[in-house]
Amino acid sequence: MAKTLLLLFFLSALTSRITHQQEIFFEGFNGGEAAVNMSLNGGAVIYQSGTLGLTNDTQKVVGHAFYSTPIQFKNKSKVVSFSTAFAFAIVPQYPTLGGHGFAFTIAPSKDLPNGYPSQYLGLLGPKNLGNFSNHLFAVEFDTVQDFEFGDISDNHVGVNLNNMASNKSVKATVLGQEELNLKSGKVIQAWVDYDSSKNQLEVRLSQTSTKPNSPILSYEVDLSPILKDSMYVGFSSSTGMLASSHYILGWSFNINNGDAKTLSLKNLPPLPSRDKPHRRSLILGLSLSASILLLCSIALSFYLTKKLKNAEVIEPWELEVGPHRFPYKELKKATRNFHHKNMLGFGGFGAVFKGTLANNTEIAVKRVSHDSKQGFQEFVSEIETIGRLRHRNLVQLQGWCRNHIDLLLVYDFMPNGSLDKHLFEDSPRKTLTWEQRFKIVKGVACGLLYLHEEWEQTVIHRDIKAGNVLLDADMNARLGDFGLAKLYERGSNPSTTRVVGTLGYLAPELTRTGRPSTSSDVYAFGALLLEVVCGRRPVEAKALPEELVLVEWVWDRWRLGAVLEVVDPKLGGVYDELEVVVVIKLGLLCSCEVPEMRPTMRQVVRFLEGEIPLPEGIPPPDGFGGGKSGHSYGGNTWLSPLDDDVEGTRDEDGS
Ligand SMILES: *[C@@H]1O[C@H](CO)[C@@H](O)[C@H](O)[C@H]1NC(C)=O
Ligand SMILES: *[C@@H]1O[C@H](CO)[C@@H](O)[C@H](O)[C@H]1NC(C)=O
Ligand SMILES: *[C@@H]1O[C@H](CO)[C@@H](O)[C@H](O)[C@H]1NC(C)=O
Ligand SMILES: *[C@@H]1O[C@H](CO)[C@@H](O)[C@H](O)[C@H]1NC(C)=O
Ligand SMILES: *[C@@H]1O[C@H](CO)[C@@H](O)[C@H](O)[C@H]1NC(C)=O
């Protein structure tokens, strides 16, 4: 009997191979069949009710759920038509903030071993983005706007081919009009249909059991080069610093045999009930018997007094805030009570400690004091803004914590420390090669361009310097302390606003007007460029009088045609001369006294990438070598080919 069944099973598997037809239908994932036919990994689980959970609201997890057996997608090397419908719900940890998203996925494997959490949705990682060997097709339902992938909004549906940057994306809507909030926690049905005769892919969304007539996304694409013969279908999802529970309640899939059956929403299982941990403990506490309660209340009052003393009371609005709020105890433990041996140094605004969390993640904790007069809610909303900035050349803010007047900011730990240590310390082990220096300079430029132009609002760094450039394990540059200056300024009295910045990096107009701008950042970046080439600080008290101010010394050498004399002797003469000259010249351009004559960060990046050549002439720096009119050295001719770029990006200056 068992043998016959087995034979039948193989036979049916065989016929489905031959006919290239297969149907999958789950209204809920309960019962043994789902357990056998669905292969789960990462955070994915099937709840008692029959709902499939891809992630819960734990941070930085990945969840995959794929149909266990591979599916034949091609007939004679052409992808055949397929159709799928599924019902999902996204329940974010904090109502307004999604914690990344999920994707209907067709992939060569069912565990996607290279899938990273956060913005990668468990699909890909930084090393294989865009690689044709990924053979990955995904329709993402994304609730976070990741600028590095050009996301259009924090509520969109996109088609991704081998990449996290979508080939086509649209805002999530119903019938192409009314915006549909993907992270509302409500059940939404989605349909993805691929018609191989027209090479047409369509996506539909609805909150009902009826398939809409018109798609919200329609994309003409031949999937034959993307998909392999035999592929796995299913779902992938992830959370990041912000988290959502991503649920699939039902799924139907059909290949080479017409449309997938639409799901009837009323037949689907309910969502798992969601108790916040602290509420659960409260309920637990209430249901305890009176005698235990008495004992507990004594302990509780102890605990509460301690807690109040630490002023770590969670206010309702704090729960709405983005970056992870760490318990003070956890950070205290991680840094061994802020032990001096764990101190990494003093960054802008406060001391920085190294810490190790219980899960062995290394972190850097910055301890800044907070003026209690300042509205704390405002302060925290600023932190949330900083937490949403994401770029490979920025040090990522992981979270924060408040204890009395201390504010603790938790960042990714950067194992190679700050750039100034490598540039100015005489340990040969730390000396950077030219190749490393050039990569670092380009990295800082990209990070700063992101802050200035690529994020939703302009962020002026205000304290660009070698000490704020940190190096990760691969010696990539990451800018630290961004956004902090502004955060500080909020609470202070405008008439006493101190100029934030560091001597030698301060643009001349800043000391006059006190108004920072993107071009005062560019000035500081220019000083950084010269530092990296020359291996010395912008103002060196120990230097010869004529070498005191770095930019003037470099300009002088440049004018005399002996610019290579300024190159850091620690390089031992091993460097790419063309690159060195580009960096020096750019450093001088950025150091121009007249803000309008400095390039924008976009231009800087293009100069460094060699996309546009640097101009011939260079304006001299402050009060040196030929007047301040800005014209005695040929006017701003060097800017003329770029006039289009310059206009409109200068409104920050206000001068
Ligand atoms: C495969 O494609 C050919 C046309 O190229 C068609 O005649 C045949 O029916 C297809 N087979 C299946 C199983 O769809
Ligand atoms: C699960 O797999 C078995 C054996 O392959 C198959 O007979 C059954 O139809 C599958 N169920 C679903 C819902 O796909
Ligand atoms: C949430 O998922 C994480 C990671 O998979 C797991 O460790 C944790 O136990 C889950 N939490 C709950 C409440 O299910
Ligand atoms: C693409 O991935 C393959 C296999 O993982 C690898 O050998 C190849 O170098 C990658 N190509 C690029 C351009 O990264
Ligand atoms: C999809 O977009 C990637 C870049 O994001 C591009 O390399 C690829 O060629 C595109 N694929 C198609 C089929 O347009």
XYZ file of C-alpha atoms and ligand atoms in Angstrom:
725
model
C 0.000 0.000 0.000
C 2.710 2.418 1.038
C 4.634 1.454 -2.072
C 1.684 2.232 -4.312
C 1.291 5.614 -2.651
C 4.939 6.349 -3.130
C 4.713 5.301 -6.755
C 1.670 7.494 -7.257
C 3.502 10.338 -5.646
C 6.489 9.977 -7.968
C 4.218 9.546 -10.925
C 2.339 12.736 -10.133
C 5.624 14.544 -9.575
C 6.783 13.238 -12.912
C 3.660 14.293 -14.779
C 3.819 17.750 -13.279
C 7.388 17.966 -14.565
C 6.302 17.010 -18.032
C 3.277 19.246 -18.213
C 5.014 22.137 -16.458
C 1.851 22.721 -14.523
C 1.551 23.089 -10.842
C -0.880 24.559 -8.428
C -0.307 25.579 -4.843
C -3.212 26.585 -2.649
C -3.118 27.425 1.043
C -5.970 29.189 2.796
C -4.061 29.325 6.032
C -1.044 27.154 6.622
C -2.416 24.786 9.225
C -2.284 21.053 9.111
C 0.453 18.630 8.222
C 0.481 19.565 4.575
C 1.812 23.049 5.163
C 4.402 21.669 7.560
C 5.648 19.351 4.813
C 5.220 21.587 1.788
C 6.555 24.807 3.221
C 10.189 25.135 4.095
C 10.866 27.824 6.707
C 14.063 29.396 7.940
C 15.314 32.379 9.900
C 12.537 33.947 11.946
C 9.709 32.325 9.945
C 7.169 30.302 11.914
C 3.660 28.934 11.417
C 1.416 29.988 14.292
C -1.217 27.649 15.785
C -3.917 29.585 14.009
C -2.371 28.741 10.635
C -0.900 32.155 9.933
C 2.577 32.156 8.511
C 4.845 34.675 10.263
C 7.905 35.704 8.265
C 9.285 37.946 11.004
C 8.034 39.118 14.373
C 8.961 42.537 15.684
C 12.449 41.494 16.746
C 15.100 43.771 15.271
C 17.359 42.758 12.407
C 16.000 39.354 11.608
C 15.427 37.619 8.304
C 12.588 35.201 7.579
C 12.135 32.915 4.571
C 9.224 30.648 3.678
C 9.405 28.765 0.386
C 7.476 25.953 -1.211
C 9.650 22.923 -0.444
C 9.918 21.495 -3.927
C 11.364 23.411 -6.843
C 9.119 24.439 -9.695
C 9.795 24.136 -13.394
C 9.645 27.666 -14.837
C 10.750 27.090 -18.411
C 9.557 25.365 -21.529
C 12.411 25.255 -24.040
C 14.387 28.011 -22.328
C 11.418 30.405 -22.267
C 9.767 31.267 -18.964
C 6.110 30.189 -18.989
C 3.211 32.230 -17.603
C 2.590 32.130 -13.891
C 0.151 33.717 -11.512
C -0.045 34.095 -7.776
C -2.278 35.630 -5.132
C -1.497 36.020 -1.470
C -2.952 37.735 1.561
C -0.603 39.526 3.919
C -0.580 41.860 6.900
C 2.241 44.049 8.150
C 2.015 44.976 11.819
C 4.736 47.462 12.745
C 6.206 47.724 16.213
C 5.449 51.456 16.254
C 2.310 52.405 14.344
C 3.766 54.969 11.974
C 7.149 53.403 11.350
C 7.512 50.324 9.190
C 10.342 47.895 9.749
C 11.326 47.012 6.377
C 9.051 44.738 4.350
C 8.710 41.470 2.494
C 8.848 40.182 -1.045
C 7.202 37.510 -3.137
C 10.316 35.758 -4.346
C 11.465 33.377 -7.054
C 15.008 32.237 -6.341
C 17.408 29.382 -7.063
C 17.517 28.366 -3.394
C 14.975 28.217 -0.607
C 17.193 29.549 2.148
C 18.822 32.529 0.398
C 22.085 32.210 2.338
C 23.332 35.622 1.192
C 20.225 37.470 2.353
C 20.861 40.330 4.758
C 18.300 41.915 7.062
C 17.174 45.572 7.038
C 16.945 47.139 3.604
C 17.962 43.880 1.887
C 14.681 42.170 2.870
C 16.544 38.897 3.362
C 17.019 38.645 -0.405
C 20.519 39.847 -1.216
C 23.551 41.376 0.437
C 25.941 44.222 -0.250
C 28.339 41.910 -2.110
C 25.969 40.423 -4.666
C 23.733 43.373 -5.523
C 22.988 43.392 -9.228
C 24.966 40.244 -9.997
C 23.386 38.275 -12.855
C 24.313 35.041 -11.145
C 21.695 35.827 -8.458
C 18.805 34.708 -10.718
C 16.480 36.524 -8.393
C 13.005 37.833 -9.111
C 11.150 39.627 -6.334
C 8.098 41.805 -5.945
C 8.798 43.852 -2.837
C 6.280 45.382 -0.463
C 8.513 47.879 1.222
C 7.649 50.182 4.116
C 10.963 52.007 4.458
C 12.389 54.452 1.960
C 15.997 53.443 1.338
C 17.729 56.163 -0.605
C 20.671 53.997 -1.502
C 18.300 51.884 -3.616
C 16.370 54.859 -4.962
C 13.134 53.897 -3.204
C 10.294 56.215 -4.182
C 8.528 56.283 -0.816
C 8.100 54.419 2.435
C 5.005 52.672 1.097
C 5.747 51.119 -2.269
C 5.564 48.009 -4.398
C 8.521 47.287 -6.652
C 9.841 44.686 -9.069
C 13.432 43.733 -8.319
C 15.584 41.800 -10.753
C 18.861 40.545 -9.240
C 19.046 43.808 -7.317
C 17.512 45.736 -4.444
C 17.086 48.826 -6.606
C 13.697 48.246 -8.205
C 13.423 48.081 -11.984
C 9.925 49.428 -11.645
C 8.062 50.638 -8.593
C 4.843 52.402 -7.680
C 3.312 53.772 -4.534
C 0.995 51.262 -2.913
C -2.531 52.196 -3.999
C -5.911 50.653 -4.621
C -7.028 50.915 -8.250
C -4.158 53.270 -8.899
C -5.654 56.116 -6.877
C -6.232 55.923 -3.193
C -3.057 55.268 -1.228
C -3.111 51.958 0.591
C -1.050 51.863 3.765
C 0.858 48.569 3.595
C 1.779 48.728 7.278
C -1.752 49.405 8.533
C -1.895 45.955 10.104
C -4.953 45.163 7.960
C -5.169 42.179 5.656
C -4.319 43.027 2.049
C -4.488 40.715 -0.952
C -1.928 40.994 -3.738
C -1.860 39.412 -7.180
C 1.245 38.995 -9.321
C 0.684 37.756 -12.872
C 3.207 37.120 -15.590
C 1.999 36.582 -19.136
C 4.834 35.020 -21.107
C 3.201 35.599 -24.503
C 3.267 39.367 -23.921
C 6.250 39.457 -21.532
C 3.966 41.383 -19.245
C 4.137 41.453 -15.485
C 1.243 42.907 -13.491
C 0.657 43.550 -9.801
C -2.691 44.276 -8.185
C -3.680 45.115 -4.638
C -6.973 45.082 -2.812
C -8.405 44.810 0.674
C -11.173 42.524 -0.604
C -11.597 39.041 -2.057
C -12.136 40.423 -5.560
C -9.317 40.802 -8.027
C -9.298 44.353 -9.425
C -9.541 44.715 -13.196
C -6.615 47.027 -13.605
C -3.120 46.580 -12.212
C -1.292 49.228 -10.191
C 2.016 48.126 -11.648
C 2.557 46.875 -15.143
C 6.020 46.115 -16.444
C 7.137 44.662 -19.749
C 10.009 42.289 -19.147
C 11.245 38.954 -20.439
C 12.067 36.928 -17.357
C 13.783 34.175 -19.364
C 17.330 35.478 -18.753
C 16.587 36.026 -15.054
C 14.996 32.742 -14.030
C 16.538 29.304 -14.258
C 14.745 26.167 -15.298
C 14.021 25.025 -11.798
C 13.322 27.619 -9.103
C 11.852 27.931 -5.643
C 8.883 30.214 -4.948
C 7.931 31.795 -1.687
C 8.478 34.809 0.512
C 11.384 36.629 2.076
C 11.264 39.337 4.693
C 13.420 41.230 7.154
C 13.430 43.784 9.922
C 16.070 46.352 10.786
C 16.546 48.817 13.592
C 12.816 49.279 13.209
C 10.755 46.129 13.061
C 7.383 44.878 11.874
C 5.705 41.516 12.069
C 5.175 40.344 8.496
C 2.403 37.770 8.086
C 1.172 35.709 5.141
C -2.337 34.373 5.731
C -2.953 32.522 2.516
C -1.242 31.800 -0.769
C -2.231 30.510 -4.135
C 0.103 29.926 -7.053
C -0.411 28.557 -10.511
C 2.060 27.976 -13.304
C 1.311 27.502 -17.011
C -2.345 26.915 -16.282
C -4.169 30.218 -16.065
C -4.789 32.529 -13.142
C -4.155 31.579 -9.545
C -7.297 31.144 -7.500
C -8.168 34.342 -5.639
C -8.265 33.929 -1.876
C -11.434 34.427 0.053
C -10.413 36.649 2.934
C -13.121 35.339 5.250
C -11.617 31.831 5.089
C -8.220 32.986 6.284
C -6.857 32.480 9.789
C -6.722 35.390 12.256
C -3.542 37.301 13.034
C -1.729 36.198 16.170
C -2.757 38.416 19.056
C -0.111 40.857 20.010
C 0.763 41.568 23.580
C 3.443 44.075 24.267
C 5.874 42.409 26.670
C 5.445 45.039 29.361
C 1.685 44.802 29.181
C 1.910 41.036 29.453
C 3.935 41.307 32.615
C 1.391 43.706 34.020
C -1.471 41.284 33.372
C 0.593 38.512 34.847
C 1.220 40.637 37.901
C -2.500 41.321 38.332
C -3.477 37.685 38.140
C -1.087 36.635 40.849
C -2.627 35.596 44.097
C -2.817 38.156 46.865
C -0.161 36.636 49.099
C 2.438 36.610 46.388
C 1.292 40.051 45.459
C 2.200 41.315 48.868
C 5.723 39.999 48.584
C 5.973 41.281 45.074
C 4.770 44.726 45.930
C 7.666 45.135 48.325
C 10.095 44.062 45.645
C 8.285 46.183 43.121
C 8.493 49.304 45.218
C 12.212 48.718 45.567
C 12.469 48.329 41.845
C 10.378 51.391 41.143
C 12.320 53.664 43.452
C 15.467 52.513 41.756
C 13.933 53.015 38.401
C 12.670 56.483 39.228
C 16.045 57.374 40.574
C 17.466 56.488 37.201
C 14.749 58.615 35.634
C 14.128 55.953 33.067
C 10.400 56.287 32.818
C 9.039 55.557 29.389
C 6.658 58.185 28.189
C 4.092 57.285 25.520
C 5.682 59.405 22.807
C 9.005 57.656 23.338
C 7.480 54.471 22.030
C 6.749 56.231 18.772
C 10.365 57.057 18.168
C 12.383 55.226 15.539
C 15.835 54.141 16.620
C 15.990 51.436 19.216
C 15.713 52.664 22.777
C 18.220 50.730 24.844
C 17.655 50.094 28.526
C 20.271 51.969 30.530
C 21.200 48.757 32.314
C 22.070 47.078 29.065
C 24.479 49.849 28.066
C 25.959 50.017 31.510
C 26.662 46.322 31.363
C 27.951 46.485 27.789
C 30.497 49.158 28.658
C 31.319 47.627 32.066
C 29.822 50.592 33.830
C 31.494 53.071 31.463
C 34.864 51.857 32.599
C 37.742 54.134 31.655
C 39.496 51.196 30.008
C 36.600 51.048 27.573
C 36.854 54.703 26.664
C 37.681 55.140 23.001
C 38.169 58.887 23.240
C 36.369 62.164 23.189
C 34.349 62.837 20.092
C 32.500 66.057 19.519
C 30.095 66.625 22.421
C 31.202 63.834 24.688
C 33.125 60.731 25.601
C 32.839 57.567 23.537
C 32.960 54.094 25.051
C 33.338 50.734 23.487
C 30.729 48.201 24.496
C 29.783 44.612 23.838
C 26.121 43.658 23.958
C 24.898 40.331 25.324
C 24.741 38.956 21.782
C 28.425 39.874 21.274
C 27.678 42.786 18.954
C 30.265 45.493 19.414
C 28.961 49.012 19.780
C 30.281 52.487 20.397
C 28.373 54.470 23.007
C 28.609 58.235 22.976
C 27.709 59.912 26.213
C 26.552 63.476 25.734
C 25.001 65.629 28.366
C 21.699 67.158 27.659
C 20.531 70.548 28.766
C 17.417 69.840 30.768
C 15.834 73.137 29.709
C 15.548 71.804 26.225
C 12.385 70.032 25.225
C 13.357 66.425 25.415
C 10.742 65.304 22.950
C 12.191 67.632 20.358
C 15.629 66.322 21.104
C 14.496 62.769 20.578
C 12.667 63.531 17.365
C 15.953 64.893 16.079
C 17.597 61.619 17.041
C 14.974 59.797 15.110
C 15.839 61.842 12.038
C 19.494 60.981 12.432
C 18.576 57.335 12.884
C 16.865 57.324 9.527
C 19.961 58.503 7.680
C 21.514 55.494 6.035
C 24.524 55.400 3.828
C 27.525 53.134 3.527
C 29.783 56.083 4.337
C 28.005 57.108 7.524
C 28.368 55.543 10.947
C 24.944 54.065 11.567
C 23.083 55.178 14.678
C 21.675 52.042 16.295
C 19.772 53.587 19.111
C 19.772 55.757 22.158
C 19.062 55.836 25.820
C 18.367 58.511 28.372
C 19.419 58.481 31.985
C 18.999 61.668 33.973
C 20.693 64.375 32.004
C 22.865 61.867 30.182
C 21.947 61.024 26.691
C 23.591 57.923 25.289
C 23.847 57.395 21.556
C 24.648 53.917 20.341
C 26.538 53.530 17.077
C 28.072 50.708 15.077
C 31.558 50.057 16.374
C 34.327 50.974 13.920
C 37.276 48.650 14.525
C 39.888 50.816 12.833
C 39.246 53.963 14.802
C 39.410 57.453 13.434
C 41.369 58.773 10.486
C 43.427 61.284 12.485
C 45.051 58.454 14.446
C 46.250 56.922 11.201
C 47.394 60.200 9.693
C 49.189 61.789 12.596
C 50.498 59.011 14.772
C 53.970 57.879 13.988
C 53.305 54.175 14.275
C 54.295 52.690 10.902
C 51.724 49.928 11.378
C 49.006 52.508 11.054
C 50.371 54.438 8.083
C 47.873 54.417 5.281
C 48.887 53.736 1.678
C 47.912 56.209 -0.990
C 45.353 53.779 -2.355
C 43.675 53.603 1.053
C 43.783 57.371 1.438
C 42.203 57.946 -1.961
C 39.432 55.470 -1.176
C 38.816 57.184 2.165
C 38.593 60.611 0.546
C 36.095 59.334 -2.008
C 34.065 57.671 0.737
C 33.834 60.842 2.797
C 32.805 62.768 -0.325
C 29.987 60.288 -1.029
C 28.763 60.395 2.572
C 28.733 64.164 2.562
C 26.992 64.310 -0.801
C 24.280 62.091 0.655
C 23.831 64.433 3.618
C 23.773 67.531 1.426
C 21.742 66.452 -1.537
C 20.495 62.913 -1.498
C 18.452 62.752 1.642
C 14.948 64.149 1.997
C 16.274 67.284 3.649
C 19.666 68.950 3.582
C 21.814 67.916 6.510
C 24.809 70.132 7.187
C 27.483 68.230 9.042
C 29.258 71.269 10.578
C 32.186 69.361 11.998
C 33.998 67.608 9.173
C 37.502 66.716 10.322
C 39.822 63.744 10.389
C 38.727 62.890 13.929
C 35.145 62.476 12.712
C 36.057 60.141 9.871
C 35.958 56.584 11.160
C 37.287 53.491 9.466
C 35.427 50.204 9.366
C 36.973 46.739 9.205
C 37.675 47.126 5.463
C 39.152 50.609 5.899
C 36.105 52.240 4.352
C 35.508 55.778 5.525
C 32.383 56.498 7.533
C 31.433 59.932 8.728
C 30.457 60.194 12.347
C 28.648 62.792 14.429
C 26.394 63.965 11.620
C 23.312 65.801 12.748
C 24.612 66.262 16.268
C 25.511 69.916 15.916
C 21.995 70.814 14.896
C 20.622 68.736 17.684
C 22.705 70.727 20.087
C 21.803 74.063 18.691
C 18.080 73.506 19.058
C 18.057 74.038 22.750
C 20.467 76.907 22.995
C 19.790 80.581 22.996
C 20.263 81.861 19.419
C 22.164 84.945 20.525
C 24.802 82.847 22.223
C 25.043 80.158 19.604
C 28.594 79.059 19.624
C 30.172 78.346 16.311
C 30.436 74.609 16.051
C 33.511 73.391 14.301
C 37.205 72.990 14.720
C 39.973 75.488 14.138
C 41.531 75.067 10.725
C 38.340 73.619 9.279
C 36.201 76.675 9.882
C 35.173 78.521 6.764
C 36.016 82.225 7.034
C 32.397 83.334 6.536
C 31.345 81.144 9.473
C 33.300 83.177 11.961
C 31.595 86.291 10.562
C 28.005 85.162 10.159
C 27.856 82.047 12.333
C 25.578 80.549 9.713
C 26.686 77.120 8.612
C 25.929 76.045 5.052
C 26.727 73.239 2.692
C 29.631 75.303 1.400
C 31.114 75.706 4.862
C 31.104 71.892 4.994
C 32.873 71.921 1.627
C 35.510 74.237 3.074
C 36.178 71.821 5.920
C 36.263 68.952 3.466
C 38.955 70.839 1.525
C 41.062 71.068 4.674
C 40.566 67.334 5.170
C 41.743 66.613 1.614
C 44.973 68.528 2.165
C 45.490 66.799 5.485
C 45.184 63.383 3.895
C 47.749 64.222 1.224
C 50.181 66.038 3.500
C 49.743 63.900 6.595
C 49.562 66.929 8.880
C 46.952 69.017 10.616
C 45.451 72.130 9.014
C 47.102 74.341 11.601
C 50.389 73.077 12.970
C 51.822 75.177 15.759
C 55.111 73.304 15.634
C 55.675 73.993 11.946
C 57.894 76.695 10.472
C 56.112 80.067 10.332
C 55.570 79.848 6.586
C 54.122 76.352 7.012
C 51.838 77.238 9.917
C 48.604 77.253 7.981
C 48.455 74.190 5.776
C 46.348 75.617 2.987
C 48.620 78.643 2.555
C 51.700 76.500 2.487
C 50.192 74.133 -0.108
C 49.022 77.066 -2.207
C 52.505 78.546 -2.080
C 54.120 75.309 -3.250
C 51.470 74.979 -5.952
C 52.157 78.492 -7.257
C 55.863 77.723 -7.421
C 55.200 74.524 -9.349
C 56.617 72.351 -6.588
C 53.416 70.911 -5.254
C 54.657 67.349 -4.820
C 56.866 68.674 -2.016
C 53.821 68.759 0.244
C 53.057 65.051 -0.105
C 53.304 63.125 3.166
C 56.878 61.776 3.460
C 55.422 58.739 5.259
C 54.159 57.550 1.875
C 57.792 56.983 0.921
C 57.168 58.344 -2.548
C 54.752 55.531 -3.403
C 51.629 57.132 -4.826
C 49.723 57.852 -8.013
C 50.891 61.289 -9.033
C 47.780 62.130 -11.048
C 45.472 61.257 -8.174
C 47.586 63.198 -5.700
C 47.451 66.284 -7.903
C 43.668 65.961 -8.276
C 43.242 65.775 -4.507
C 45.546 68.733 -3.826
C 43.924 70.871 -6.476
C 40.483 69.994 -5.228
C 41.590 70.713 -1.668
C 42.648 74.187 -2.743
C 39.416 74.789 -4.661
C 37.318 73.806 -1.660
C 39.420 76.071 0.565
C 38.536 79.163 -1.416
C 37.557 82.091 0.745
C 34.543 82.969 -1.386
C 31.817 80.409 -0.623
C 30.233 80.767 -4.062
C 33.437 79.691 -5.725
C 33.731 76.421 -3.888
C 32.420 73.398 -5.746
C 29.342 71.538 -4.503
C 29.761 68.033 -3.102
C 28.209 66.645 -6.269
C 30.931 68.326 -8.308
C 33.558 67.149 -5.821
C 32.467 63.542 -6.263
C 32.553 63.904 -10.032
C 36.035 65.422 -9.918
C 37.279 62.595 -7.714
C 35.713 59.952 -9.909
C 37.398 61.567 -12.905
C 34.020 62.157 -14.552
C 34.854 65.782 -15.163
C 38.327 67.312 -15.355
C 39.425 69.876 -12.819
C 39.720 73.438 -14.068
C 43.123 74.795 -15.000
C 43.242 77.811 -12.701
C 42.733 77.795 -8.971
C 41.649 80.758 -6.886
C 44.114 81.467 -4.076
C 42.984 81.009 -0.500
C 42.186 83.685 2.013
C 44.116 86.935 1.534
C 46.970 85.286 -0.208
C 48.679 85.645 -3.566
C 46.539 88.155 -5.350
C 43.651 89.946 -3.790
C 40.212 89.046 -2.586
C 38.199 90.290 -5.540
C 37.936 86.764 -6.787
C 38.802 87.881 -10.298
C 42.484 88.622 -10.463
C 43.204 84.993 -11.185
C 40.797 84.698 -14.062
C 37.435 85.059 -12.379
C 35.316 82.019 -11.822
C 36.049 80.570 -15.231
C 36.645 77.228 -13.641
C 33.028 77.113 -12.681
C 31.609 78.045 -16.037
C 31.155 74.576 -17.544
C 29.223 73.629 -14.434
C 26.962 76.620 -14.088
C 23.852 74.516 -14.457
C 24.870 72.364 -11.557
C 25.742 75.299 -9.408
C 22.468 77.078 -9.683
C 19.776 75.999 -7.351
C 22.058 74.114 -5.026
C 23.303 77.257 -3.423
C 20.231 78.497 -1.641
C 21.654 77.175 1.590
C 24.231 79.913 1.637
C 21.829 82.754 1.879
C 24.702 85.095 1.246
C 6.119 24.413 -24.880
O 6.176 25.387 -25.915
C 5.725 24.924 -27.177
C 5.870 26.063 -28.142
O 7.169 26.573 -28.122
C 4.286 24.487 -27.081
O 3.853 23.947 -28.308
C 4.144 23.439 -25.990
O 2.777 23.111 -25.812
C 4.704 23.969 -24.680
N 4.637 22.920 -23.693
C 4.054 23.111 -22.540
C 4.078 21.939 -21.620
O 3.522 24.178 -22.205
C 1.820 19.154 -0.703
O 2.655 18.195 -1.285
C 2.015 17.001 -1.639
C 3.061 16.063 -2.155
O 3.938 16.719 -3.017
C 0.945 17.295 -2.691
O 0.240 16.120 -3.015
C -0.025 18.316 -2.121
O -0.955 18.683 -3.093
C 0.727 19.530 -1.668
N -0.197 20.468 -1.081
C -0.260 21.752 -1.435
C -1.255 22.586 -0.740
O 0.463 22.223 -2.291
C 10.723 36.480 17.374
O 11.684 35.999 16.455
C 12.954 35.827 17.013
C 13.921 35.524 15.901
O 13.468 34.526 15.085
C 12.878 34.734 18.078
O 14.146 34.519 18.652
C 11.886 35.160 19.149
O 11.714 34.118 20.084
C 10.553 35.510 18.539
N 9.719 36.129 19.558
C 8.453 35.757 19.770
C 7.727 36.484 20.836
O 7.928 34.887 19.123
C 28.848 37.451 -9.267
O 28.726 36.301 -8.465
C 29.618 35.253 -8.858
C 29.261 34.027 -8.050
O 28.984 34.350 -6.719
C 31.051 35.710 -8.645
O 31.955 34.699 -9.030
C 31.294 36.957 -9.467
O 32.572 37.467 -9.213
C 30.254 38.015 -9.155
N 30.422 39.121 -10.086
C 30.518 40.378 -9.665
C 30.646 41.396 -10.734
O 30.518 40.694 -8.486
C 17.013 46.011 -13.694
O 17.753 47.028 -13.040
C 19.143 46.772 -12.941
C 19.755 47.917 -12.204
O 19.088 48.159 -11.070
C 19.759 46.656 -14.308
O 21.130 46.315 -14.202
C 19.046 45.575 -15.069
O 19.540 45.538 -16.383
C 17.553 45.838 -15.102
N 16.924 44.719 -15.749
C 16.046 44.881 -16.728
C 15.502 43.630 -17.322
O 15.696 45.975 -17.109
